[in-house]
Coordinates of N, CA, C and O in Angstrom, one line a residue:
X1 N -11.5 -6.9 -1.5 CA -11.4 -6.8 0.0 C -12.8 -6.7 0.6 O -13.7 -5.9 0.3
X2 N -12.8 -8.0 1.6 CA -14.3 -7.9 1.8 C -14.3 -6.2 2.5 O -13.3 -5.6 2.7
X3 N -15.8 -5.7 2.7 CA -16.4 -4.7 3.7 C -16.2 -4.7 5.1 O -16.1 -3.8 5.9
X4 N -16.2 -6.0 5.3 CA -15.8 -6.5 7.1 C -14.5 -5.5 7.2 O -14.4 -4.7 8.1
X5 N -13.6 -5.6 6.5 CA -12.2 -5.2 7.0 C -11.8 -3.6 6.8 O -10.8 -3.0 7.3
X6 N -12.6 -3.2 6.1 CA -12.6 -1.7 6.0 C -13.2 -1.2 6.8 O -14.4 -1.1 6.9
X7 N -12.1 -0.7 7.8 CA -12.5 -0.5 9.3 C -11.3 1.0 9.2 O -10.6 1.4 8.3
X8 N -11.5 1.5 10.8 CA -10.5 2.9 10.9 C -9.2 2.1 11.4 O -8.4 2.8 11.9
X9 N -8.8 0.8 11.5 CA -7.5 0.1 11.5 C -7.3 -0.2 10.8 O -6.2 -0.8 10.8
X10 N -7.9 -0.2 9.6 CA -7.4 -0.8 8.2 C -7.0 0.6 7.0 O -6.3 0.5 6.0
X11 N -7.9 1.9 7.6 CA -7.6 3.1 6.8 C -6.0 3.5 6.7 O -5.2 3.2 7.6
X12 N -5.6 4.2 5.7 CA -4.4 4.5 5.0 C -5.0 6.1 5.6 O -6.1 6.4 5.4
X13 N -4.3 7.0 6.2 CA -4.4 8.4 6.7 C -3.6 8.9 5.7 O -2.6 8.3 5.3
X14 N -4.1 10.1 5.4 CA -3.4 11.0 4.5 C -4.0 11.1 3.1 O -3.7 12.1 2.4
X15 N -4.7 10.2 2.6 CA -5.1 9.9 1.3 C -6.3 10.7 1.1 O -7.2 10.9 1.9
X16 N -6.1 11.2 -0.4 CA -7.7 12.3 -0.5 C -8.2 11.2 -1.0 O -8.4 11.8 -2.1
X17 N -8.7 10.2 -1.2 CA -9.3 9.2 -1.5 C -9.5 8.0 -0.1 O -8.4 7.7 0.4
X18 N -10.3 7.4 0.5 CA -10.2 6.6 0.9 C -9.2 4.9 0.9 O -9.5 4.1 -0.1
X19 N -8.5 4.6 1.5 CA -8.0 3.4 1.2 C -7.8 2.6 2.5 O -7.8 3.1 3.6
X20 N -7.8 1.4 2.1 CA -7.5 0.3 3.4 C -7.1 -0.5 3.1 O -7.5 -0.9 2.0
X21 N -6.1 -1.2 3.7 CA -4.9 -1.7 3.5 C -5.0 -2.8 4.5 O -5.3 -2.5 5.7
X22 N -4.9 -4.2 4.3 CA -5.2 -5.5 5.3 C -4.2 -6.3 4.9 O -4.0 -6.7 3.7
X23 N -3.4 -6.8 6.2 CA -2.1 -7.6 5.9 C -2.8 -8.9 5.6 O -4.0 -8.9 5.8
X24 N -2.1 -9.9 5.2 CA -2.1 -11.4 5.4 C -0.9 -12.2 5.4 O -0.1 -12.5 4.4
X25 N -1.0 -12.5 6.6 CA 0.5 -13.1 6.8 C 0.5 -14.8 6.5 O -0.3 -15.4 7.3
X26 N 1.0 -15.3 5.8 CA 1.1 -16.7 5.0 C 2.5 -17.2 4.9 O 3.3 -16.7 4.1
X27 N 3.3 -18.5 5.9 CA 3.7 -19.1 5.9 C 5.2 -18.3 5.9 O 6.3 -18.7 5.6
X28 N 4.8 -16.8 6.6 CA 6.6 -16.2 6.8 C 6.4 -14.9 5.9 O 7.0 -13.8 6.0
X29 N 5.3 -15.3 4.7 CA 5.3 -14.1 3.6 C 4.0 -13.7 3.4 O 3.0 -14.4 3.1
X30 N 4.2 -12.1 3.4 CA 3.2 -11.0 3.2 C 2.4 -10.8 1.9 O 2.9 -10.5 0.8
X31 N 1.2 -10.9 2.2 CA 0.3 -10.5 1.2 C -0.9 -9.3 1.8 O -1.2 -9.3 3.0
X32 N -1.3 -8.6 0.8 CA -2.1 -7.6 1.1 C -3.2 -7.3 0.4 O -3.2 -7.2 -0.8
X33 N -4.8 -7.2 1.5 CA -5.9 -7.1 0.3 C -5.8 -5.8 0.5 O -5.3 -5.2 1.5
X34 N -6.4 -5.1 -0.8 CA -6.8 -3.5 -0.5 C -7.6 -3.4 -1.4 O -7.9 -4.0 -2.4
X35 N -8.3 -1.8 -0.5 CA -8.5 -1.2 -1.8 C -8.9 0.2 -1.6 O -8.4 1.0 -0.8
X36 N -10.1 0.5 -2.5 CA -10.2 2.6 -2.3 C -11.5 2.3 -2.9 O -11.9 1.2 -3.3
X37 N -12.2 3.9 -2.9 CA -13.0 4.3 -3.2 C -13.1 5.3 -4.3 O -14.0 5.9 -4.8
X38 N -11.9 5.2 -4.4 CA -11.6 6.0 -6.4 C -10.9 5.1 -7.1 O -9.9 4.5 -6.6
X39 N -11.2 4.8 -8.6 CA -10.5 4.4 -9.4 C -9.1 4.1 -9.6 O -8.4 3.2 -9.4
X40 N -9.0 5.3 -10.0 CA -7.0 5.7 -9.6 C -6.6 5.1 -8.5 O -5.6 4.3 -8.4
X41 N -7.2 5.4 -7.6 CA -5.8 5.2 -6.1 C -5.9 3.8 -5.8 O -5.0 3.2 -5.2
X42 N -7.6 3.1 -6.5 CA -7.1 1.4 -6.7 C -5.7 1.3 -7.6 O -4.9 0.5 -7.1
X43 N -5.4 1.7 -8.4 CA -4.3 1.6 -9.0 C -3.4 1.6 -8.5 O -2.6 0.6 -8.4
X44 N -3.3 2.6 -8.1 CA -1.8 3.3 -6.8 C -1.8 2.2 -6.1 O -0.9 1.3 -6.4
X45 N -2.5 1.9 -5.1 CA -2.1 1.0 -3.8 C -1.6 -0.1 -4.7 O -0.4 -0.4 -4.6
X46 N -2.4 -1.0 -5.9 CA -2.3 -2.0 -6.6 C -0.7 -2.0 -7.1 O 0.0 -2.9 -6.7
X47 N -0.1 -0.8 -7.8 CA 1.4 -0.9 -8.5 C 2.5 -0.9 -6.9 O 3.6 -1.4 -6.8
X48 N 1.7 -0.1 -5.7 CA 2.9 -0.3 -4.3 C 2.5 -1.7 -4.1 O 3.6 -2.0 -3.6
X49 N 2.0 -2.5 -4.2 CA 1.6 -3.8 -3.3 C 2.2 -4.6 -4.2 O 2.8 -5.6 -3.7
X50 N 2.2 -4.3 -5.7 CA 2.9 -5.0 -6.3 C 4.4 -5.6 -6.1 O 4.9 -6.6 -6.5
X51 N 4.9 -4.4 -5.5 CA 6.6 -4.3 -5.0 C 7.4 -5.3 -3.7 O 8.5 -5.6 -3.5
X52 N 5.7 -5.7 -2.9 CA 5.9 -6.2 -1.8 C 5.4 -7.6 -1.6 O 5.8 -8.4 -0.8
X53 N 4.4 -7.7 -2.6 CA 3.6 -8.8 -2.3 C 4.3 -10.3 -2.7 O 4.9 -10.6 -3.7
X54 N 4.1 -11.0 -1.7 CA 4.9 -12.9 -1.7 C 6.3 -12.3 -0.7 O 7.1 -13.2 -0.4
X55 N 6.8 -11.1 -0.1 CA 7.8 -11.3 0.3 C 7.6 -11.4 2.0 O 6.5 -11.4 2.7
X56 N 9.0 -11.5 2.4 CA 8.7 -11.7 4.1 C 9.2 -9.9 4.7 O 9.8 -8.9 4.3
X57 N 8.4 -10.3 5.9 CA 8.3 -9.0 6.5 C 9.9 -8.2 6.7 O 9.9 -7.0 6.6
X58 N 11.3 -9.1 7.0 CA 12.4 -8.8 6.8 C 11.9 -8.2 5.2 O 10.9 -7.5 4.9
X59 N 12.7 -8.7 4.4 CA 12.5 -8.3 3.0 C 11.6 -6.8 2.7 O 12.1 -6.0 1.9
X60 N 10.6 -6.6 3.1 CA 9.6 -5.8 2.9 C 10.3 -4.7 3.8 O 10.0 -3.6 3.4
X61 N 11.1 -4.6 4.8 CA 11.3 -3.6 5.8 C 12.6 -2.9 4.9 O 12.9 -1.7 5.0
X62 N 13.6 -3.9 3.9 CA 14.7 -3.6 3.6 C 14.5 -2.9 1.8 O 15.3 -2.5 1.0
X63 N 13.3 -3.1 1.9 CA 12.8 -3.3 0.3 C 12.7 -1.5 -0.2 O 12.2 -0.7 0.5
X64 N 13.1 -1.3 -1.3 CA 13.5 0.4 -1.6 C 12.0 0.3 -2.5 O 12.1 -0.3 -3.5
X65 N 10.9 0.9 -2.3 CA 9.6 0.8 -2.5 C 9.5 1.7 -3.4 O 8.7 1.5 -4.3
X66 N 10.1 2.8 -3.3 CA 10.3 4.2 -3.8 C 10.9 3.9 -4.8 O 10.0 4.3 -5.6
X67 N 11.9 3.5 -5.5 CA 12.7 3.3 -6.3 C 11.8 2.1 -7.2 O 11.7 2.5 -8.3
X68 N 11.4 1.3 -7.0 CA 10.9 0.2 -7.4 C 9.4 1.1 -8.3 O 9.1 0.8 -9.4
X69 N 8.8 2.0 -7.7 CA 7.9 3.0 -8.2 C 8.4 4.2 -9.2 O 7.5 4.9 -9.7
X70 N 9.6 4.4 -9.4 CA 9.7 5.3 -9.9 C 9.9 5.0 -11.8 O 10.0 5.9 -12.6
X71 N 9.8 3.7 -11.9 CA 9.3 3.6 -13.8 C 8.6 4.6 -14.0 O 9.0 5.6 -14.7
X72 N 7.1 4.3 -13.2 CA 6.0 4.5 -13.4 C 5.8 6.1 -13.4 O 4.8 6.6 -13.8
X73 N 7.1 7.0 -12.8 CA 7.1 8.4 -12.8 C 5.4 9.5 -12.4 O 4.9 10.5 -13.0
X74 N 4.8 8.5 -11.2 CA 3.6 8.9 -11.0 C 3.7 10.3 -10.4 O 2.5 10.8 -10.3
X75 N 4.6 11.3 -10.0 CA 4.5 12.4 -10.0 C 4.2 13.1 -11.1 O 3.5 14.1 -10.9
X76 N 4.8 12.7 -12.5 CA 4.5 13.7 -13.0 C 3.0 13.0 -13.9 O 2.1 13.5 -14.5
X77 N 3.2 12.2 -13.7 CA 1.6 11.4 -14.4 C 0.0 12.2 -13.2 O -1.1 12.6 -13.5
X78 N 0.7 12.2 -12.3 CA -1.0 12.4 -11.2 C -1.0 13.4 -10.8 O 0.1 14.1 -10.9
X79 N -1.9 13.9 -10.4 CA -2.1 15.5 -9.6 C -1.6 15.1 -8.3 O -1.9 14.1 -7.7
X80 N -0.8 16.4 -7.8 CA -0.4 16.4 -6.2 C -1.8 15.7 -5.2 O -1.7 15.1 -4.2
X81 N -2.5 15.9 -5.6 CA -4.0 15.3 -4.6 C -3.8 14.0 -4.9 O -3.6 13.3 -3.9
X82 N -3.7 13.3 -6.0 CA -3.5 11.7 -5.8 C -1.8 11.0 -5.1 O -1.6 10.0 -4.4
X83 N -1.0 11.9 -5.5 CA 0.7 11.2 -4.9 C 0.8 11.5 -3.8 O 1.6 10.8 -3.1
X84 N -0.1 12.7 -2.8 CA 0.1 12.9 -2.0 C 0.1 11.4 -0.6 O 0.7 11.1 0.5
X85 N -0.7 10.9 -1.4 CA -0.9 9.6 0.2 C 0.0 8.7 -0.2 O 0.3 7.8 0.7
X86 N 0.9 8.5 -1.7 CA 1.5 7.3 -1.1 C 2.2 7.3 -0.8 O 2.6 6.1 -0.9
X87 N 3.3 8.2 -0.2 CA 4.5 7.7 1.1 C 3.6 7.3 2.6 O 4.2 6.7 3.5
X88 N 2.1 7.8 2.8 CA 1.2 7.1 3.4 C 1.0 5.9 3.7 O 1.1 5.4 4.8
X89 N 0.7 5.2 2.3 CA 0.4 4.2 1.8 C 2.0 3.3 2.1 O 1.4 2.2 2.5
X90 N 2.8 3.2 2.1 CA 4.6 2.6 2.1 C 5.0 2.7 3.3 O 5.6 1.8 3.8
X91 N 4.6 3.9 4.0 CA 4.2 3.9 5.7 C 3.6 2.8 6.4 O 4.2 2.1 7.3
X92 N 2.6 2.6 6.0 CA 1.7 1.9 6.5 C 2.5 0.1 6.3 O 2.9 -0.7 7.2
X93 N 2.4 0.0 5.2 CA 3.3 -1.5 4.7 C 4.2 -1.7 5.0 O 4.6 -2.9 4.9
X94 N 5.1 -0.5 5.5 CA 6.4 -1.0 6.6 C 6.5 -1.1 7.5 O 7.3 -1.7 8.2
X95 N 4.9 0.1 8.2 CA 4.8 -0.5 9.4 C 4.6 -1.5 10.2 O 5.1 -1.8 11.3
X96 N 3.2 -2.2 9.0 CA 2.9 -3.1 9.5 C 4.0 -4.7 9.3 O 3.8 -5.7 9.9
X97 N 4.9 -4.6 8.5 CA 5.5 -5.3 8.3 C 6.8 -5.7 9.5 O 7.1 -6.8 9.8
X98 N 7.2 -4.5 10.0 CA 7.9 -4.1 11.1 C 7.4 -4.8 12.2 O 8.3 -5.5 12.8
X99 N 6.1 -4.9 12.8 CA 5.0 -5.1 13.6 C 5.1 -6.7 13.1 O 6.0 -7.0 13.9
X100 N 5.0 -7.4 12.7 CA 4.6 -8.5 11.8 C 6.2 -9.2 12.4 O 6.4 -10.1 13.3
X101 N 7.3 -8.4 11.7 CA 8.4 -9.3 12.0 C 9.4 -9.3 13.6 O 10.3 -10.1 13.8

């Protein structure tokens, strides 16, 4: 994600790590660059974006994000300070998806 776009409209609120989150909207369907300033929570945003990315903003609003994350059982894998932001993070990607469609 270039630096241009890591802006305070692009920050994810709630995260003990920084993250920013930039739509791109392509031919009907959503893609998203991101990223963070910790290791891990590149990861995090990387496994939610995974759930969404190539779809359309309908799809993404209907899309059970939570469920689709729960393989990965990151509650009991991360400390409350890392899981904390991502219903932040799923916030954010439905909002803007909402906005979008």
């Amino acid at each position: 994600m270039p630096d241009a776009l890591k802006t305070d409209a692009t920050l994810v609120r709630g995260c003990s790590a920084s993250v920013w989150v930039y739509p791109v909207n392509e031919n009907g369907q959503l893609s998203f660059l991101a990223d963070s300033n910790a290791a891990i929570t590149k990861g995090i945003i990387a496994l939610v974006l995974k759930t969404v990315e190539g779809k359309s903003a309908e799809e993404i609003g209907t899309a059970d994000i939570e469920a689709a994350l729960e393989p990965f059982d990151l509650k009991n894998q991360l400390s409350s300070n890392r899981t904390q932001g991502i219903p932040n993070m799923i916030a954010l990607i439905r909002e803007t998806a909402a906005r979008i469609a």
